[in-house]
Tab-separated table of C-alpha atoms in Angstrom:
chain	number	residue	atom	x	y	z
X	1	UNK	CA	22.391	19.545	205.195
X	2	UNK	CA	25.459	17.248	207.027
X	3	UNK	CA	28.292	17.217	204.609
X	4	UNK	CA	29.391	13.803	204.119
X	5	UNK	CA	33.766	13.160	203.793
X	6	UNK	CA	34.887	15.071	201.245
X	7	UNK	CA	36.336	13.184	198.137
X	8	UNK	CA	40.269	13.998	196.694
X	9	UNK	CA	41.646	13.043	193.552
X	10	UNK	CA	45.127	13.997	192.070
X	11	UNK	CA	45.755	14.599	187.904
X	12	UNK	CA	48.788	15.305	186.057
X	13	UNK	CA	48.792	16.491	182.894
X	14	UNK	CA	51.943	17.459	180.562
X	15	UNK	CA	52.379	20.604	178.986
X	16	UNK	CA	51.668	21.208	175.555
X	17	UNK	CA	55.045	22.465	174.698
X	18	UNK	CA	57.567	22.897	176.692
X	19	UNK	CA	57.375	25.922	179.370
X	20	UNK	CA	59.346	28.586	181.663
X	21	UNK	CA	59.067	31.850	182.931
X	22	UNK	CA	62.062	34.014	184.375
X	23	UNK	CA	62.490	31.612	187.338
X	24	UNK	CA	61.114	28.079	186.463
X	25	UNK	CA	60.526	25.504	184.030
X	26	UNK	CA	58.154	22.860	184.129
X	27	UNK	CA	56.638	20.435	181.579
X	28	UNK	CA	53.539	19.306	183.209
X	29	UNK	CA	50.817	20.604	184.928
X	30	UNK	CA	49.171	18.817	188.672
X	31	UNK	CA	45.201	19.756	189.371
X	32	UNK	CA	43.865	18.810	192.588
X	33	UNK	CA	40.131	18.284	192.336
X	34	UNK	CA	37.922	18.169	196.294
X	35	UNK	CA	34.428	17.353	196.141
X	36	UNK	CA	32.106	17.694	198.726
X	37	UNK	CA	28.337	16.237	199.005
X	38	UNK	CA	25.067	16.576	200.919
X	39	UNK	CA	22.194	14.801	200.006
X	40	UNK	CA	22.133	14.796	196.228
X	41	UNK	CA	24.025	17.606	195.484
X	42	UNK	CA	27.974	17.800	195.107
X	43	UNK	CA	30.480	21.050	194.969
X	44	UNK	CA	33.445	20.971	193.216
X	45	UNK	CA	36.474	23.208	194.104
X	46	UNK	CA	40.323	22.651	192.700
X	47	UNK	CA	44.043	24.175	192.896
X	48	UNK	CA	46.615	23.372	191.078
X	49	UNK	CA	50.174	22.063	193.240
X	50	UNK	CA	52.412	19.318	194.036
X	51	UNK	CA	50.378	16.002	194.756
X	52	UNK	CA	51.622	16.468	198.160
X	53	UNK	CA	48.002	19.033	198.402
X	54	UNK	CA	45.903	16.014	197.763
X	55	UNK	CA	47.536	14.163	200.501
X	56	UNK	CA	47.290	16.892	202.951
X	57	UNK	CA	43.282	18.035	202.273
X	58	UNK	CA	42.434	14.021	202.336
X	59	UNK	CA	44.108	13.330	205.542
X	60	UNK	CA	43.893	16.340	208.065
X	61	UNK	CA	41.090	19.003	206.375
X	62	UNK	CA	38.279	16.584	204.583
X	63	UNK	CA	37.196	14.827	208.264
X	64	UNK	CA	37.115	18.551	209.726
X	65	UNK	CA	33.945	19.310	207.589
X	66	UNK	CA	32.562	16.119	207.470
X	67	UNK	CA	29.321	16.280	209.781
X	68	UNK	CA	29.176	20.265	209.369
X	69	UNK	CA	26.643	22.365	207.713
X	70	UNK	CA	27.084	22.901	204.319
X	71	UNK	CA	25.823	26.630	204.296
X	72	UNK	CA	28.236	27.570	207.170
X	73	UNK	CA	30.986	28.268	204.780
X	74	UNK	CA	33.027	30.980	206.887
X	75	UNK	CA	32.521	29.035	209.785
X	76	UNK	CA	34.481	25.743	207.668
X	77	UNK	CA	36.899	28.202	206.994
X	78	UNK	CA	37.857	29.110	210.056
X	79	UNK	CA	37.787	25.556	211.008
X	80	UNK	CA	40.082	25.046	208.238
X	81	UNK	CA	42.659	27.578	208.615
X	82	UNK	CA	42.710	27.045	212.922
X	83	UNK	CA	44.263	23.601	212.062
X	84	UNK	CA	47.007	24.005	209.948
X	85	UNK	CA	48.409	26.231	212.779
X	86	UNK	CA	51.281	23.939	213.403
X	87	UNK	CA	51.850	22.616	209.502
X	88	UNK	CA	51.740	26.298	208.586
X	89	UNK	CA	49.525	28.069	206.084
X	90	UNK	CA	51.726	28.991	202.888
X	91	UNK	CA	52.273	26.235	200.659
X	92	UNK	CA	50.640	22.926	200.904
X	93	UNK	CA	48.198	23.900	203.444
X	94	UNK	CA	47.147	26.437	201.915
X	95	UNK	CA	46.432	25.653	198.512
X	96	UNK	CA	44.448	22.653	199.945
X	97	UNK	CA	41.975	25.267	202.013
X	98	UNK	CA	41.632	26.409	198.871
X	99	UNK	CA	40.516	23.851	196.912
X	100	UNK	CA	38.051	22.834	199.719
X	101	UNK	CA	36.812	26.371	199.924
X	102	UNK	CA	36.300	26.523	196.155
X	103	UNK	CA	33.762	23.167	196.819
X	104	UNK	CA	32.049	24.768	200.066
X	105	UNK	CA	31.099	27.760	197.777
X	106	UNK	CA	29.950	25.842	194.960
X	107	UNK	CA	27.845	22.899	196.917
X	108	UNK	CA	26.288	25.999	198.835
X	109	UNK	CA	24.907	27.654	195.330
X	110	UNK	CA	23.925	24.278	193.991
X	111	UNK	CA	21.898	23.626	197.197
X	112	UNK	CA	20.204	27.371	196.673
X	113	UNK	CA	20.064	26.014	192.758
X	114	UNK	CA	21.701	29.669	192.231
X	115	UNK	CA	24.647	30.621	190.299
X	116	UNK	CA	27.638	31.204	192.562
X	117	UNK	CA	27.592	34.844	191.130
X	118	UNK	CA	24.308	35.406	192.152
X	119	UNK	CA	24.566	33.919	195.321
X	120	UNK	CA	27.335	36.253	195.908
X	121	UNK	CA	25.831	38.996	194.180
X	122	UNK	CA	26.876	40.662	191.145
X	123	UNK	CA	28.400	43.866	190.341
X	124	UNK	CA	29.003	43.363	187.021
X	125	UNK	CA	27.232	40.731	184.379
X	126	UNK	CA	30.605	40.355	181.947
X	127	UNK	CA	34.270	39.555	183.620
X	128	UNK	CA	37.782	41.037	181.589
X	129	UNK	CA	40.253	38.300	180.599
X	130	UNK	CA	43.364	38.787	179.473
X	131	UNK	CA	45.424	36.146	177.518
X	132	UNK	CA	47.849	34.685	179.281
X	133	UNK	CA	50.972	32.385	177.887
X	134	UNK	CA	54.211	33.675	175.643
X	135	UNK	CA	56.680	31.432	178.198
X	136	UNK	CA	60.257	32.209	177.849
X	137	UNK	CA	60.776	28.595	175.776
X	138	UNK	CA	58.589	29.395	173.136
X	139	UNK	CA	60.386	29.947	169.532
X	140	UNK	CA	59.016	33.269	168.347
X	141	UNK	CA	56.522	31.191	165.639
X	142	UNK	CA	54.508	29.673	168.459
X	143	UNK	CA	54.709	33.065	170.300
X	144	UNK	CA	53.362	34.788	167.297
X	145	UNK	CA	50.524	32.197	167.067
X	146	UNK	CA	49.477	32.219	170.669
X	147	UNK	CA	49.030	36.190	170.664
X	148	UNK	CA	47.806	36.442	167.453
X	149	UNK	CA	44.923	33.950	168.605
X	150	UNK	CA	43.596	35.784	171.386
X	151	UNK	CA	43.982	39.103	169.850
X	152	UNK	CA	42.962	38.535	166.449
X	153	UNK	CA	41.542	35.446	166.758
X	154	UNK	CA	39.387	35.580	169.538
X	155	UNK	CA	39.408	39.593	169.965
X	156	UNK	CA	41.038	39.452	173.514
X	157	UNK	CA	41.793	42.914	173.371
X	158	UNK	CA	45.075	42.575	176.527
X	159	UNK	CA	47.556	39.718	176.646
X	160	UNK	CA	50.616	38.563	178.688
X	161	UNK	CA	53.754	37.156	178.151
X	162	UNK	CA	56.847	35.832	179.953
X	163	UNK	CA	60.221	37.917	180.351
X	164	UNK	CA	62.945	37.607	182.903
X	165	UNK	CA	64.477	34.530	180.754
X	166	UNK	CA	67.192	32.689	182.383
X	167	UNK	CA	66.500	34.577	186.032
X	168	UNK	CA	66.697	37.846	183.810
X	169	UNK	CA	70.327	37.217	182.380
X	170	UNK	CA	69.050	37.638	179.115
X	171	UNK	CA	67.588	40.908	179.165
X	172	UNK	CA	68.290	41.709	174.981
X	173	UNK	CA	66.531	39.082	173.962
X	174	UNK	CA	62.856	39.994	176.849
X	175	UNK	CA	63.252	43.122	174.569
X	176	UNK	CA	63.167	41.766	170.779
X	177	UNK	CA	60.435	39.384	172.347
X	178	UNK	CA	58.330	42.472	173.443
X	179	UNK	CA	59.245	44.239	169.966
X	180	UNK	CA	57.842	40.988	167.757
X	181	UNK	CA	55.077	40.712	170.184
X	182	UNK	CA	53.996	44.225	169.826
X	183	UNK	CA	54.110	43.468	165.791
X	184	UNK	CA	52.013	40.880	166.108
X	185	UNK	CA	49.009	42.209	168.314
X	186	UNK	CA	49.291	45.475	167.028
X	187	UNK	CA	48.592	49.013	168.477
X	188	UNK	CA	45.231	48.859	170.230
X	189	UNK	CA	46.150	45.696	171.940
X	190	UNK	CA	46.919	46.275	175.498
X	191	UNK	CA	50.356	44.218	175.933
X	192	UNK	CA	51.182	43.036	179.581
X	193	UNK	CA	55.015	41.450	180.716
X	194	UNK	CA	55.437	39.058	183.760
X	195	UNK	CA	59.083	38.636	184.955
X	196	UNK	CA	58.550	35.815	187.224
X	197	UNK	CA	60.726	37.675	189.920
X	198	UNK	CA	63.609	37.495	187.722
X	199	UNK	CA	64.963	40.887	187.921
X	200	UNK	CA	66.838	43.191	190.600
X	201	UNK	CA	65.509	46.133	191.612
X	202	UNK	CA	67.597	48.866	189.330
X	203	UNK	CA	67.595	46.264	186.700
X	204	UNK	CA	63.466	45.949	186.387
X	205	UNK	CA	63.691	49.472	186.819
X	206	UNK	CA	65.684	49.898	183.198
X	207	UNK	CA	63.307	47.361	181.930
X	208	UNK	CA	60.133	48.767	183.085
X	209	UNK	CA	61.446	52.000	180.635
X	210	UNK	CA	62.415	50.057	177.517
X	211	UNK	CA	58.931	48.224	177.664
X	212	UNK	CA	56.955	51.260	178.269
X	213	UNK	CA	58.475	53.129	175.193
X	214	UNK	CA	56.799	49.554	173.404
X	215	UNK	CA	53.339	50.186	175.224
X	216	UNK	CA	53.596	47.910	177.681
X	217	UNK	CA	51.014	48.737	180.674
X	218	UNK	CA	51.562	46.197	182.569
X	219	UNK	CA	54.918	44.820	184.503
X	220	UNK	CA	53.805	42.085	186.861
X	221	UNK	CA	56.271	40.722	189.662
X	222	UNK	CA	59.691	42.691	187.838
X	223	UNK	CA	61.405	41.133	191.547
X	224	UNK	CA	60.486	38.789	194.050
X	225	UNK	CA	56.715	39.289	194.952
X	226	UNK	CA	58.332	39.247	198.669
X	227	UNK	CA	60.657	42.077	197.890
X	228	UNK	CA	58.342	44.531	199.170
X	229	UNK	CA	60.685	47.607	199.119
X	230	UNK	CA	62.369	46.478	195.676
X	231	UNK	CA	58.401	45.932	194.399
X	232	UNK	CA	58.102	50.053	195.604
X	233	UNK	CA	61.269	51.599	194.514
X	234	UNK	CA	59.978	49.866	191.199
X	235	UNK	CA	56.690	50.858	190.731
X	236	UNK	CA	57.652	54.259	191.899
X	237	UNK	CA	60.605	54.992	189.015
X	238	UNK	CA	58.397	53.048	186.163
X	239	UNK	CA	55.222	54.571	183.976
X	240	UNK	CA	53.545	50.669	183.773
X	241	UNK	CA	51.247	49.571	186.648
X	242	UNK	CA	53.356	47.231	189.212
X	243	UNK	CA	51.379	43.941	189.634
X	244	UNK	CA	52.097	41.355	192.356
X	245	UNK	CA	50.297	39.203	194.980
X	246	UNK	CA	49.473	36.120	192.797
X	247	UNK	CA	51.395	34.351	195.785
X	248	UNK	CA	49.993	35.537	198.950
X	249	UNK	CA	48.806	32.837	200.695
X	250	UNK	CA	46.280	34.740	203.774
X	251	UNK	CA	44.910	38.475	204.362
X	252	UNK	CA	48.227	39.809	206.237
X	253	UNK	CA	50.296	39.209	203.189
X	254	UNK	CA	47.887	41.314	201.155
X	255	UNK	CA	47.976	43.718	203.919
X	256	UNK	CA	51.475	44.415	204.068
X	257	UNK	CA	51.923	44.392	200.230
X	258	UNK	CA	49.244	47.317	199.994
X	259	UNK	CA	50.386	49.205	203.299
X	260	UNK	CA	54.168	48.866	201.231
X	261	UNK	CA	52.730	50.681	198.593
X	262	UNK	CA	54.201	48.086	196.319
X	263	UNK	CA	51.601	47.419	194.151
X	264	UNK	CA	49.096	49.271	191.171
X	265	UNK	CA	47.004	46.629	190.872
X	266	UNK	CA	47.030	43.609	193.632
X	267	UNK	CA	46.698	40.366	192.068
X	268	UNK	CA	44.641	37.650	194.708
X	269	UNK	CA	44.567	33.574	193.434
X	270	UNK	CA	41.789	31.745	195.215
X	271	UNK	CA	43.539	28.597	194.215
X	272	UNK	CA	46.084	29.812	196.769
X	273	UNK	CA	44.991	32.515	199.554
X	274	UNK	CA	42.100	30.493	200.822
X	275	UNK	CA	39.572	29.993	198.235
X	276	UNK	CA	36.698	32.853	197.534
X	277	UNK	CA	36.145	33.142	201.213
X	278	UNK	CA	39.886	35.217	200.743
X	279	UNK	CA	39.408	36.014	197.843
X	280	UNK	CA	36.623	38.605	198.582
X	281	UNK	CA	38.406	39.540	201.932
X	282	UNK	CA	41.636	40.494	199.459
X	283	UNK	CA	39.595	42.285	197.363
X	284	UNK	CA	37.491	44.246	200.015
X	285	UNK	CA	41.152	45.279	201.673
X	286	UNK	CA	42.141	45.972	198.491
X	287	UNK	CA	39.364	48.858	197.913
X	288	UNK	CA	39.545	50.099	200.561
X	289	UNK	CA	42.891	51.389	199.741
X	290	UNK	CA	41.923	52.394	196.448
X	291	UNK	CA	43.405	49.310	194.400
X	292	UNK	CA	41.715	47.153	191.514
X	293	UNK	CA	42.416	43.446	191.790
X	294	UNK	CA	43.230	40.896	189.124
X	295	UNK	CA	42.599	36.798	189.847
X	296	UNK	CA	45.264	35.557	189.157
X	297	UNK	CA	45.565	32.033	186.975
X	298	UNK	CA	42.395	29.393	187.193
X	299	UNK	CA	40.064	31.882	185.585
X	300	UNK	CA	36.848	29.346	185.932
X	301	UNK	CA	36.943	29.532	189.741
X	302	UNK	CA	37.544	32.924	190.098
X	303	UNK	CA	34.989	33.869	187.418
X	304	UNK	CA	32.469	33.960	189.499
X	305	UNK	CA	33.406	35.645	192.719
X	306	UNK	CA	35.138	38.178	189.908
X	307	UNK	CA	31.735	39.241	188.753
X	308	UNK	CA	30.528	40.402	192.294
X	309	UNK	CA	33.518	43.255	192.632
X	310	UNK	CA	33.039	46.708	192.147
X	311	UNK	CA	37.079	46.867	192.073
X	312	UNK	CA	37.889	44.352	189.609
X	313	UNK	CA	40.365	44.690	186.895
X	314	UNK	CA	40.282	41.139	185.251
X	315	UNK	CA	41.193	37.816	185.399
X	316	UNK	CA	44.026	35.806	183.821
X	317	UNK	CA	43.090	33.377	181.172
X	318	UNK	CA	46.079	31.433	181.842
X	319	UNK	CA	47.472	29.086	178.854
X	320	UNK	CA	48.265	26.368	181.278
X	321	UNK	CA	45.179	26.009	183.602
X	322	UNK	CA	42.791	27.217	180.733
X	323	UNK	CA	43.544	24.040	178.827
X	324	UNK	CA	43.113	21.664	182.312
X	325	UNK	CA	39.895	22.982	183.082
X	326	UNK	CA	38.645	22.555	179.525
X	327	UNK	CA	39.419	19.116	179.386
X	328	UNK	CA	37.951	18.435	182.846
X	329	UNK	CA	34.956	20.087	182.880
X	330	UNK	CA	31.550	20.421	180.955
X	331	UNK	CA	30.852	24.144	181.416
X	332	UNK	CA	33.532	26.117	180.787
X	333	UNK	CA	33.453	29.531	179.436
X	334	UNK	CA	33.917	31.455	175.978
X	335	UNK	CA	36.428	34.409	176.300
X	336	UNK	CA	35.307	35.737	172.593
X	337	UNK	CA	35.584	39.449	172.685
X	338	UNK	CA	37.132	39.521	176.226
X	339	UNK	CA	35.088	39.124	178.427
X	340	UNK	CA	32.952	35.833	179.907
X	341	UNK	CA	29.741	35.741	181.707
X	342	UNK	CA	29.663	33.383	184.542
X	343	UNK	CA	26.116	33.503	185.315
X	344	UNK	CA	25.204	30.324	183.749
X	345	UNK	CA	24.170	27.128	185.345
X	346	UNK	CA	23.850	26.122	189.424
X	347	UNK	CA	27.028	26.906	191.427
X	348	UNK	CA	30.226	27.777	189.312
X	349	UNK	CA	28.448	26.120	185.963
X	350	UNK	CA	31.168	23.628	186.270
X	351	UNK	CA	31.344	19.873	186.579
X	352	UNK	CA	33.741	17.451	186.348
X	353	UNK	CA	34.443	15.320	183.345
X	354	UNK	CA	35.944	12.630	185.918
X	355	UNK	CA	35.858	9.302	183.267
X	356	UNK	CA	37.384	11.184	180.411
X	357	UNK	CA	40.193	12.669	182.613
X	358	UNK	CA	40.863	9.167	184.350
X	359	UNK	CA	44.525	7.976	182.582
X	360	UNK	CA	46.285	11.300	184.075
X	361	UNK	CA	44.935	10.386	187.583
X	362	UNK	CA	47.953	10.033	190.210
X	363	UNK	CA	46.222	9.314	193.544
């Protein structure tokens, strides 16, 4: 079971509308898809980045697990993460691990024809989602629309939505956002804010008060997920949970976020941190310190490493990467009444729609 050289393609995709958050704006969207063979049997793993990932995995990680086992998977990981030494882990690197992991993981349940979330073994047969979306740009129609969707629509019983507009220089109008968006899912609905960062300290602090008279619960990244005193002083003056970690990139950044006390709920993206190998590693730490985790964005490859912790929260199902995946893969899941069940199919129950996706392929 030799892997053979792993195969990289790049997609962009535009947004549907246009989109921001408290600290960025963007109008389109860049998957980057690694697939990885033995025999007859191919994993699929993906993160979502700058092309500049695709480059990187093709060119210095694919020939490091060509010839390897394909069950060894935390042995390729090691492999993986010993030679970026020099380029350094966060960013590029990282992401690219990722995707590659992602693969590993998936070829290996394929080749055990088992789910992924059996292979791993499950704690739990259903996963939470939450909606994820409301950016800063949208008018408060399409807000409306989006929440109403999930919570109505769909019965996703906890959404998300941008605040922090215009690196959180507008802070009157996050409010009367919250306020309409609160009309519109009504009181049961669990309502969750993500300030992208944008915020000082004191500031998020008067901010986490306002939105918890509105029932917010949730107050994800009110400063700079690296702002591990400002994330404290934060979540110790506010009633919502303080939620960070989507962009830790390996196990030490986790492990000073948690020994910071910075965090309520750590949030772990194996898109970023190193695939599920990390992922579960994140999680594990995360326990043992008596924190729930949340994946964080591409909810249909952390689905099923979700399903196998006793410590999960939920996942995100992100707007942006939500849309992506369901254009570029047969498999993907139903959120209806929010929750999925990723225990369908061989591997992650995913595969790629590679022909139908071809005219937003960049490399």
């Amino acid at each position: 079971m030799r892997l053979r050289l792993p195969a990289v393609s790049v997609y962009t995709v535009p947004t549907d509308a246009p989109e921001a958050d408290g600290t960025l704006a963007w109008d389109t969207t860049t998957l980057v898809l690694a697939e990885v063979s033995t025999g007859e049997a191919t994993g699929t793993g993906w993160t979502y980045g700058p092309p500049a990932v695709g480059d990187f995995l093709r060119d210095h990680l694919a020939p490091l697990v060509a010839g390897r086992s394909a069950l060894d998977v935390p042995a390729l990981h090691d492999r993986l993460v010993r030679a970026v030494r020099h380029a350094g882990r966060p960013g590029v690197a990282g992401c690219a691990i990722s995707a590659l992991d992602v693969a590993l993981w998936d070829l290996k349940a394929r080749l055990l024809e088992l789910p992924l979330a059996r292979l791993l073994g499950t704690a739990r047969e259903r996963v939470p989602v939450y909606g994820s979306g409301g950016f800063t740009t949208y008018h408060d129609k399409h807000l409306a629309a989006q929440l109403n969707g999930w919570v109505h629509g769909q019965h996703i019983p906890r959404v998300k939505m941008k605040i922090g507009e215009d690196r959180g220089r507008a802070v009157p109008r996050d409010l009367a956002r919250v306020r309409a968006a609160r009309e519109v899912v009504g009181e049961r609905a669990e309502l969750y804010v993500d300030a992208g960062g944008a915020y000082t300290p004191k500031q998020a602090v008067r901010v986490g008060h306002a939105v918890a008279d509105l029932g917010v619960g949730w107050f994800e990244e009110p400063v700079p997920s690296d702002d591990l005193s400002g994330l404290r002083l934060v979540r110790d003056r506010v009633v919502c949970d303080v939620a960070s970690g989507g962009y830790g990139y390996d196990l030490p950044c986790f492990a000073r976020m948690i020994a910071a006390g910075a965090v309520d709920c750590l949030q772990v993206d194996a898109t970023r941190c190193g695939g599920i190998t990390e992922f579960l590693r994140a999680a594990a730490l995360a326990q043992a310190h008596g924190l729930e985790v949340s994946a964080h964005g591409a909810p249909h490859a952390h689905a099923a490493a979700a399903a196998s912790l006793p410590n999960l929260r939920h996942i995100e199902w992100f707007h942006d990467h939500v849309r992506i995946e369901s254009m570029f893969f047969d498999g993907v899941l139903d959120p209806t009444g929010g929750t999925v069940r990723p225990t369908a199919g061989l591997g992650h129950g995913l595969t790629p729609r590679t022909d139908e996706v071809e005219d937003f392929r960049v490399a």
